Tab-separated table of C-alpha atoms and ligand atoms in Angstrom:
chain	number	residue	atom	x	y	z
A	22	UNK	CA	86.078	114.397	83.014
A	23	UNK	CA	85.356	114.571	86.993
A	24	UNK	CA	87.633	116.280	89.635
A	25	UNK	CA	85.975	114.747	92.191
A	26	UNK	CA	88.452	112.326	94.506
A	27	UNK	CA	89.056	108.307	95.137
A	28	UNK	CA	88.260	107.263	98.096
A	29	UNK	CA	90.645	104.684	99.399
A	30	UNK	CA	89.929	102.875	102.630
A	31	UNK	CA	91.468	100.539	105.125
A	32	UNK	CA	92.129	99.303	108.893
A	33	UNK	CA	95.518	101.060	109.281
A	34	UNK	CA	98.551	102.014	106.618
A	35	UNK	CA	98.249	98.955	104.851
A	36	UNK	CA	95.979	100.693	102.821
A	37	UNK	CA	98.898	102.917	101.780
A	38	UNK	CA	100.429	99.736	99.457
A	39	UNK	CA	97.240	100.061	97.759
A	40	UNK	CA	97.245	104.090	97.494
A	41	UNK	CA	100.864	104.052	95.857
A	42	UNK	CA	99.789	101.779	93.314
A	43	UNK	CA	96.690	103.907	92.684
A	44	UNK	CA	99.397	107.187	92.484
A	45	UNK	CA	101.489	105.358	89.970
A	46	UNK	CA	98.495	104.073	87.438
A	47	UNK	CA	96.407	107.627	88.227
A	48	UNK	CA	98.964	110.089	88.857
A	49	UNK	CA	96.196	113.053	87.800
A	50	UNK	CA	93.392	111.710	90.575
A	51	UNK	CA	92.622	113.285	93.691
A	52	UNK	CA	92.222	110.620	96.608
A	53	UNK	CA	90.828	110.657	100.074
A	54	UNK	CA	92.602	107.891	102.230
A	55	UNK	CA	90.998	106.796	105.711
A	56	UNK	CA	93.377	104.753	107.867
A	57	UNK	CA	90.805	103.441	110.906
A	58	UNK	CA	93.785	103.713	112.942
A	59	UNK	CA	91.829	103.417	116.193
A	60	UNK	CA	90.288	100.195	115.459
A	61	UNK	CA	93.147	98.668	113.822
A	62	UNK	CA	93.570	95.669	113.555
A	63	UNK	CA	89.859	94.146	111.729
A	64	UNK	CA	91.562	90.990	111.569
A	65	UNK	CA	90.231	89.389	114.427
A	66	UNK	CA	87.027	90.893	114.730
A	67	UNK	CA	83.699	89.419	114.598
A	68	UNK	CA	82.083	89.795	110.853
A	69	UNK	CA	78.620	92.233	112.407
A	70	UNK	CA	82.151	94.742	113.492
A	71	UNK	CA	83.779	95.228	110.603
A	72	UNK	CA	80.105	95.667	108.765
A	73	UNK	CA	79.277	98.251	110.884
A	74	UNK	CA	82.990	99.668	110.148
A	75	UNK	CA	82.609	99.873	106.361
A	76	UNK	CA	79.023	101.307	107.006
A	77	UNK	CA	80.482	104.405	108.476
A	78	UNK	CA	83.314	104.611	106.468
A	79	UNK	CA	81.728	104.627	103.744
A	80	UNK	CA	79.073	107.077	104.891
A	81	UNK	CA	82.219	109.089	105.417
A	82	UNK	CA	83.430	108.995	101.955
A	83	UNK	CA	79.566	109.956	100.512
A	84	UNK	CA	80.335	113.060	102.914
A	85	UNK	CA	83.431	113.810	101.380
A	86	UNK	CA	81.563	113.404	97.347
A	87	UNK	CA	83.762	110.460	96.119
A	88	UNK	CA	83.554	109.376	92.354
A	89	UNK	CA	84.399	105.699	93.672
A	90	UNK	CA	85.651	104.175	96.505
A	91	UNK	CA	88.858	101.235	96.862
A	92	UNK	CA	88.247	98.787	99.409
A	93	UNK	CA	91.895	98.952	100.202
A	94	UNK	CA	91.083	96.047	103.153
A	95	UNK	CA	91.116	92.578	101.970
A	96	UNK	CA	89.639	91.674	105.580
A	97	UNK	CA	86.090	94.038	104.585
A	98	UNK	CA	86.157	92.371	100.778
A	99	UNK	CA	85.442	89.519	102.380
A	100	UNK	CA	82.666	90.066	104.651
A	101	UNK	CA	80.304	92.754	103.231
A	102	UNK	CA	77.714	92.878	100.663
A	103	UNK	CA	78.918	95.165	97.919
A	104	UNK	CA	75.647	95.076	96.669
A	105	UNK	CA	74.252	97.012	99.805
A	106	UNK	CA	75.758	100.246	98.671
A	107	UNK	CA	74.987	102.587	96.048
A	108	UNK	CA	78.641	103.513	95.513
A	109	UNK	CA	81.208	102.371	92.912
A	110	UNK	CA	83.153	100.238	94.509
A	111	UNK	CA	86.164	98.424	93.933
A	112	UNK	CA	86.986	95.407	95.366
A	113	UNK	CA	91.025	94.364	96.563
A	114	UNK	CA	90.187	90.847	96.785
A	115	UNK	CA	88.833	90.557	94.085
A	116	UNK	CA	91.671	91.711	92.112
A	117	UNK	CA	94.124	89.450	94.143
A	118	UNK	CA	92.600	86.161	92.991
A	119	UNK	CA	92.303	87.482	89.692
A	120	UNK	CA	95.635	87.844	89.830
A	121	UNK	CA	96.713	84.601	91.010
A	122	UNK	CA	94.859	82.780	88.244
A	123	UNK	CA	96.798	84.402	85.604
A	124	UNK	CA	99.953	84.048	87.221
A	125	UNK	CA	99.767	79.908	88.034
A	126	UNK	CA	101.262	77.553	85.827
A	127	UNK	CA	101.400	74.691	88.039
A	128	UNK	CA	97.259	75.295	89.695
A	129	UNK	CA	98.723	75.805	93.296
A	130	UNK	CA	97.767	78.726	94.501
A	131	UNK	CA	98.528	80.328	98.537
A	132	UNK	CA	97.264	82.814	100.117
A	133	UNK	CA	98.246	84.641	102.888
A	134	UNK	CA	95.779	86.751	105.095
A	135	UNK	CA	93.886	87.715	108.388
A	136	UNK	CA	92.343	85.171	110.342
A	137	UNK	CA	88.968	86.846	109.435
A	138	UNK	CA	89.687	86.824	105.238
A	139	UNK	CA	91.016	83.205	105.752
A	140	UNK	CA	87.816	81.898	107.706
A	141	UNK	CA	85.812	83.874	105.111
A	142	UNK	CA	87.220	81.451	102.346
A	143	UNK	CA	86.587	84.355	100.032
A	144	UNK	CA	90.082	84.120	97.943
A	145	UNK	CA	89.277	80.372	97.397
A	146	UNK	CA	85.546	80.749	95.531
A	147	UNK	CA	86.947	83.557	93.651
A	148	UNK	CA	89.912	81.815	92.772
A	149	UNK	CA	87.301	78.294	92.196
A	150	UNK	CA	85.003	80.733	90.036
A	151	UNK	CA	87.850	81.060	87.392
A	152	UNK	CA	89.501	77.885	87.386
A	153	UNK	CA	87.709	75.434	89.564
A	154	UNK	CA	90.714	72.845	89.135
A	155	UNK	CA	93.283	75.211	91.130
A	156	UNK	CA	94.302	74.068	94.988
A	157	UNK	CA	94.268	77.205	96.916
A	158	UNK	CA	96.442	77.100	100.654
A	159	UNK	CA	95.678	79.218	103.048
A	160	UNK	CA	97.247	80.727	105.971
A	161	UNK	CA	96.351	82.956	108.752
A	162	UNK	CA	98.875	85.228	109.674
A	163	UNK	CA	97.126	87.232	112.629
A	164	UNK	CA	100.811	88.867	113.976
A	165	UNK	CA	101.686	90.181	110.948
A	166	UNK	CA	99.150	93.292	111.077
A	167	UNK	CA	100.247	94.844	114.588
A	168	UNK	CA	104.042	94.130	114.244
A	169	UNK	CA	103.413	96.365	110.278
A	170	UNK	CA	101.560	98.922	112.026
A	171	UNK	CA	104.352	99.411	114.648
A	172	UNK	CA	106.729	99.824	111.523
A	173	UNK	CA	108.536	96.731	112.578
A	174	UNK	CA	107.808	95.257	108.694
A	175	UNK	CA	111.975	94.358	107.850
A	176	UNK	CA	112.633	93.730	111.653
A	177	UNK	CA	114.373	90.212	113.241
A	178	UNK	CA	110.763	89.886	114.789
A	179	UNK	CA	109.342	90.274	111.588
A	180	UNK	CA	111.137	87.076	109.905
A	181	UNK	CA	110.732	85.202	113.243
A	182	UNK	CA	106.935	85.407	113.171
A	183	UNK	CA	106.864	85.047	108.631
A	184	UNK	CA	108.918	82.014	109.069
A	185	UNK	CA	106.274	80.520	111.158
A	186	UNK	CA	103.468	81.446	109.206
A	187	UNK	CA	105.091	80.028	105.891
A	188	UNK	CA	106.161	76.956	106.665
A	189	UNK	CA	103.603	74.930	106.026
A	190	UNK	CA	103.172	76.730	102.677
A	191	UNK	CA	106.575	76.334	101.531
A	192	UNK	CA	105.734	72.328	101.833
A	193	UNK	CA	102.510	72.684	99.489
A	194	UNK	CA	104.529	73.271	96.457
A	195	UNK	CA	102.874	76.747	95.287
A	196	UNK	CA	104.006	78.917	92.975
A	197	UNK	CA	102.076	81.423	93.553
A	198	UNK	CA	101.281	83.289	96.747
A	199	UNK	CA	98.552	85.973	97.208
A	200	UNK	CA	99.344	89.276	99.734
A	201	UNK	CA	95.815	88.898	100.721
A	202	UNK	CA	96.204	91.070	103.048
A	203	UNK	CA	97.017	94.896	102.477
A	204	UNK	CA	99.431	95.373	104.690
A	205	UNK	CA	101.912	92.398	103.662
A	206	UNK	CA	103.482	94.345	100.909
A	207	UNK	CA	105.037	95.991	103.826
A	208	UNK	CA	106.902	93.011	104.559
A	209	UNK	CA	107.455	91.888	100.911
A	210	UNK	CA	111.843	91.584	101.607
A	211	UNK	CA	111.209	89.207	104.552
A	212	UNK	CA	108.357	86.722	102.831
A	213	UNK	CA	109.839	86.866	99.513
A	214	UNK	CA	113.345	85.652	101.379
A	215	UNK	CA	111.150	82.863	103.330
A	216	UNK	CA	109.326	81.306	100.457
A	217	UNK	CA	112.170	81.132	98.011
A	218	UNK	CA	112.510	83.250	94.556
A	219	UNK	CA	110.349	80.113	92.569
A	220	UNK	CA	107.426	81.501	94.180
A	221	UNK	CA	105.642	84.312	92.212
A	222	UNK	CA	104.431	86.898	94.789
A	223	UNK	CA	101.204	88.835	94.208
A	224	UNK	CA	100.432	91.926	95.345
A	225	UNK	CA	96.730	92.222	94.562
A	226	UNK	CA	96.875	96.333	94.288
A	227	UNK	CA	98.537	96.197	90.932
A	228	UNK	CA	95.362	94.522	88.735
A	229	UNK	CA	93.238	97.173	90.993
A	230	UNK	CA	95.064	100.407	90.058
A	231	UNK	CA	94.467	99.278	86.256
A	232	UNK	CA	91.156	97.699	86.839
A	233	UNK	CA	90.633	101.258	88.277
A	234	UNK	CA	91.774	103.048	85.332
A	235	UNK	CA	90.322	101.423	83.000
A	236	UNK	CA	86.643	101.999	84.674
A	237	UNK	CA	87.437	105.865	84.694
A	238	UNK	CA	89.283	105.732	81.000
A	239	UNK	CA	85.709	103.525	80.141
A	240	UNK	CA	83.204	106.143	81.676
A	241	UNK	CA	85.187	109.191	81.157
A	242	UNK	CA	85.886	110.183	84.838
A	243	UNK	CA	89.418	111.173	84.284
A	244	UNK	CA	90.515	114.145	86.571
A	245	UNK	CA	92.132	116.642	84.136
A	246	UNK	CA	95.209	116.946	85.422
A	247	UNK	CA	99.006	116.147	85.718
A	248	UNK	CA	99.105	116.005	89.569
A	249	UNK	CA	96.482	115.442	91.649
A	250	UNK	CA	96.473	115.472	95.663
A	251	UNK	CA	96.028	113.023	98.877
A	252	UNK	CA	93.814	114.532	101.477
A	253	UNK	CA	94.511	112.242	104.661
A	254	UNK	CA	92.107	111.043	107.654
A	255	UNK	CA	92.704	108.860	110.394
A	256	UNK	CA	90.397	107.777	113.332
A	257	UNK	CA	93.219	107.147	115.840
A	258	UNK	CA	97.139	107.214	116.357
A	259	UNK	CA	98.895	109.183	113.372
A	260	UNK	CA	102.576	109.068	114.302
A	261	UNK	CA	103.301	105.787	112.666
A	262	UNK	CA	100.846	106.462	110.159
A	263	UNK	CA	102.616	109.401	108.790
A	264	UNK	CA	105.988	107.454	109.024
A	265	UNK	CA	104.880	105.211	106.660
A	266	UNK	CA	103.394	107.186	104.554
A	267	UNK	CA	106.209	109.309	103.797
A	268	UNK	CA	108.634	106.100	103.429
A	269	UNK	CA	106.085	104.399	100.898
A	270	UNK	CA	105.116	107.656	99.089
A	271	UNK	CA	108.107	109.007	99.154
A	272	UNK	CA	106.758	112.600	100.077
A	273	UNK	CA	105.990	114.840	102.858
A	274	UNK	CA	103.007	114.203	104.526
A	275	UNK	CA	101.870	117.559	106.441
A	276	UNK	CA	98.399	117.317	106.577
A	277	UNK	CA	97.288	114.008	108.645
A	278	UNK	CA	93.201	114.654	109.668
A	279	UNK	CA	90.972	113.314	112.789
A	280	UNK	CA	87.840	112.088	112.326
A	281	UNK	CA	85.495	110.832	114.501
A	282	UNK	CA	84.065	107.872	112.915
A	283	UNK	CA	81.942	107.007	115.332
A	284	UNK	CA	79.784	109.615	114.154
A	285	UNK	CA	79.314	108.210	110.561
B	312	LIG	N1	94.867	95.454	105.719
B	312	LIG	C1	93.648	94.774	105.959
B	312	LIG	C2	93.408	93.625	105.028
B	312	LIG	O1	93.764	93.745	103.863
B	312	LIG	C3	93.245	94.564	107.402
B	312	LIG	C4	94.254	94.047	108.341
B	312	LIG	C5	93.771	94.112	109.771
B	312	LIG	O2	93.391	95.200	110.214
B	312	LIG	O3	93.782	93.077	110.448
B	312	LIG	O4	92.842	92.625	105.359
């Protein structure tokens, strides 16, 4: 048994799609969420950036006595060394080509995700690790992050700029396609409408909230209790932050933090 919290990181809300999954497996846990709200988005940014990023961050959630910590950023996943840190940590990406494996029949995976995950080929020799026969697709889809973090996720700019971004996809004949990014769930309506209802969607954060559980069932690291709590931080803007929040969580969110991560 351990009270102690989850920390639960990412650039922004997209985080969030990760955190409700967490609520739903873990409903007893107590989590710490950092939205880096001021640096939002990672996708773009050079690979020594977002290091530094999840350096701090993650000296943040030390600070704050996590029992583990989600990488809730596919776009981090894929550029740090896990192995650097003396933390349990739990990987998104991970989970999503996990997922993807057991959900192919036909061995054509895609993936969808920020220029920096894409570039990082990361979802591919995860996927290749598994089954090295499966054809993995990729696809950058850099506009998606700022139009989600505006809360313009089900908006006619929103299917203008996913029916770009899929086309070529929808000619590769997957049938399966990764939300390798965590703030695509966000948009789930709009892509699911673009790449037609033959296409399994996979939201990585549903493996990773059991894969979770099953670590803290495994080790005995339960929290004791029915109903645990979500302590908030953000380094930036928390207007549309809390908006989403409340819409995905379906609760009030009063108590929205500052931090200066700089200092971390
Ligand atoms: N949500 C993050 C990811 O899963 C980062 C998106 C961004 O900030 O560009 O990759």
């Amino acid at each position: 048994m351990d009270s102690r919290p989850i920390g639960v990181f990412d650039s922004g809300v997209g985080g969030l799609t990760v955190l409700k999954r967490l609520v739903e497996a873990l409903p007893g846990e107590n989590y710490i969420y950092f939205g880096d709200t001021k640096r939002v988005p990672y996708g773009d940014r050079s690979e020594g950036e977002i290091k530094k990023f999840a350096k701090q961050i993650l000296n943040f959630m030390r600070e704050q006595k996590v029992k583990a910590v989600v990488i809730a950023c596919n776009t981090t996943c894929a550029v740090i060394d896990k192995s650097e840190y003396d933390m349990v940590l739990f990987d998104v990406l991970k989970a999503g080509a996990e997922s993807a494996v057991l959900y192919t029949i036909n061995k054509k995976i895609g993936v969808i995700a920020t220029t920096r995950t894409v570039e990082s080929k990361s979802y591919e020799k995860n996927i290749k690790i598994i089954d090295k026969n499966i054809k993995v697709y990729q696809e950058a889809c850099p506009e998606f992050v700022p139009l989600i973090e505006k809360g313009l996720y089900n908006s006619p700019i929103a299917y203008e700029t996913a029916n770009k971004c899929l086309k070529e996809l929808k000619e590769k004949e997957i049938d399966t396609l990764v939300l390798g990014c965590t703030h695509y769930p966000l948009m789930v309506e709009v892509i699911e409408k673009i790449i037609g209802e033959n296409v399994k969607i996979v939201d990585p954060a549903i493996k990773l909230a059991y894969d979770v559980k099953d670590y803290l069932l495994k080790k005995d690291l339960l929290n004791p209790q029915i109903i645990g709590k979500t302590k908030f931080f953000v380094s930036g803007d928390k207007d549309n932050f809390i908006k989403t929040a409340e819409m995905l969580l379906g609760e009030k969110i009063e108590n929205v933090l500052h931090v200066d991560i700089e200092k971390y």
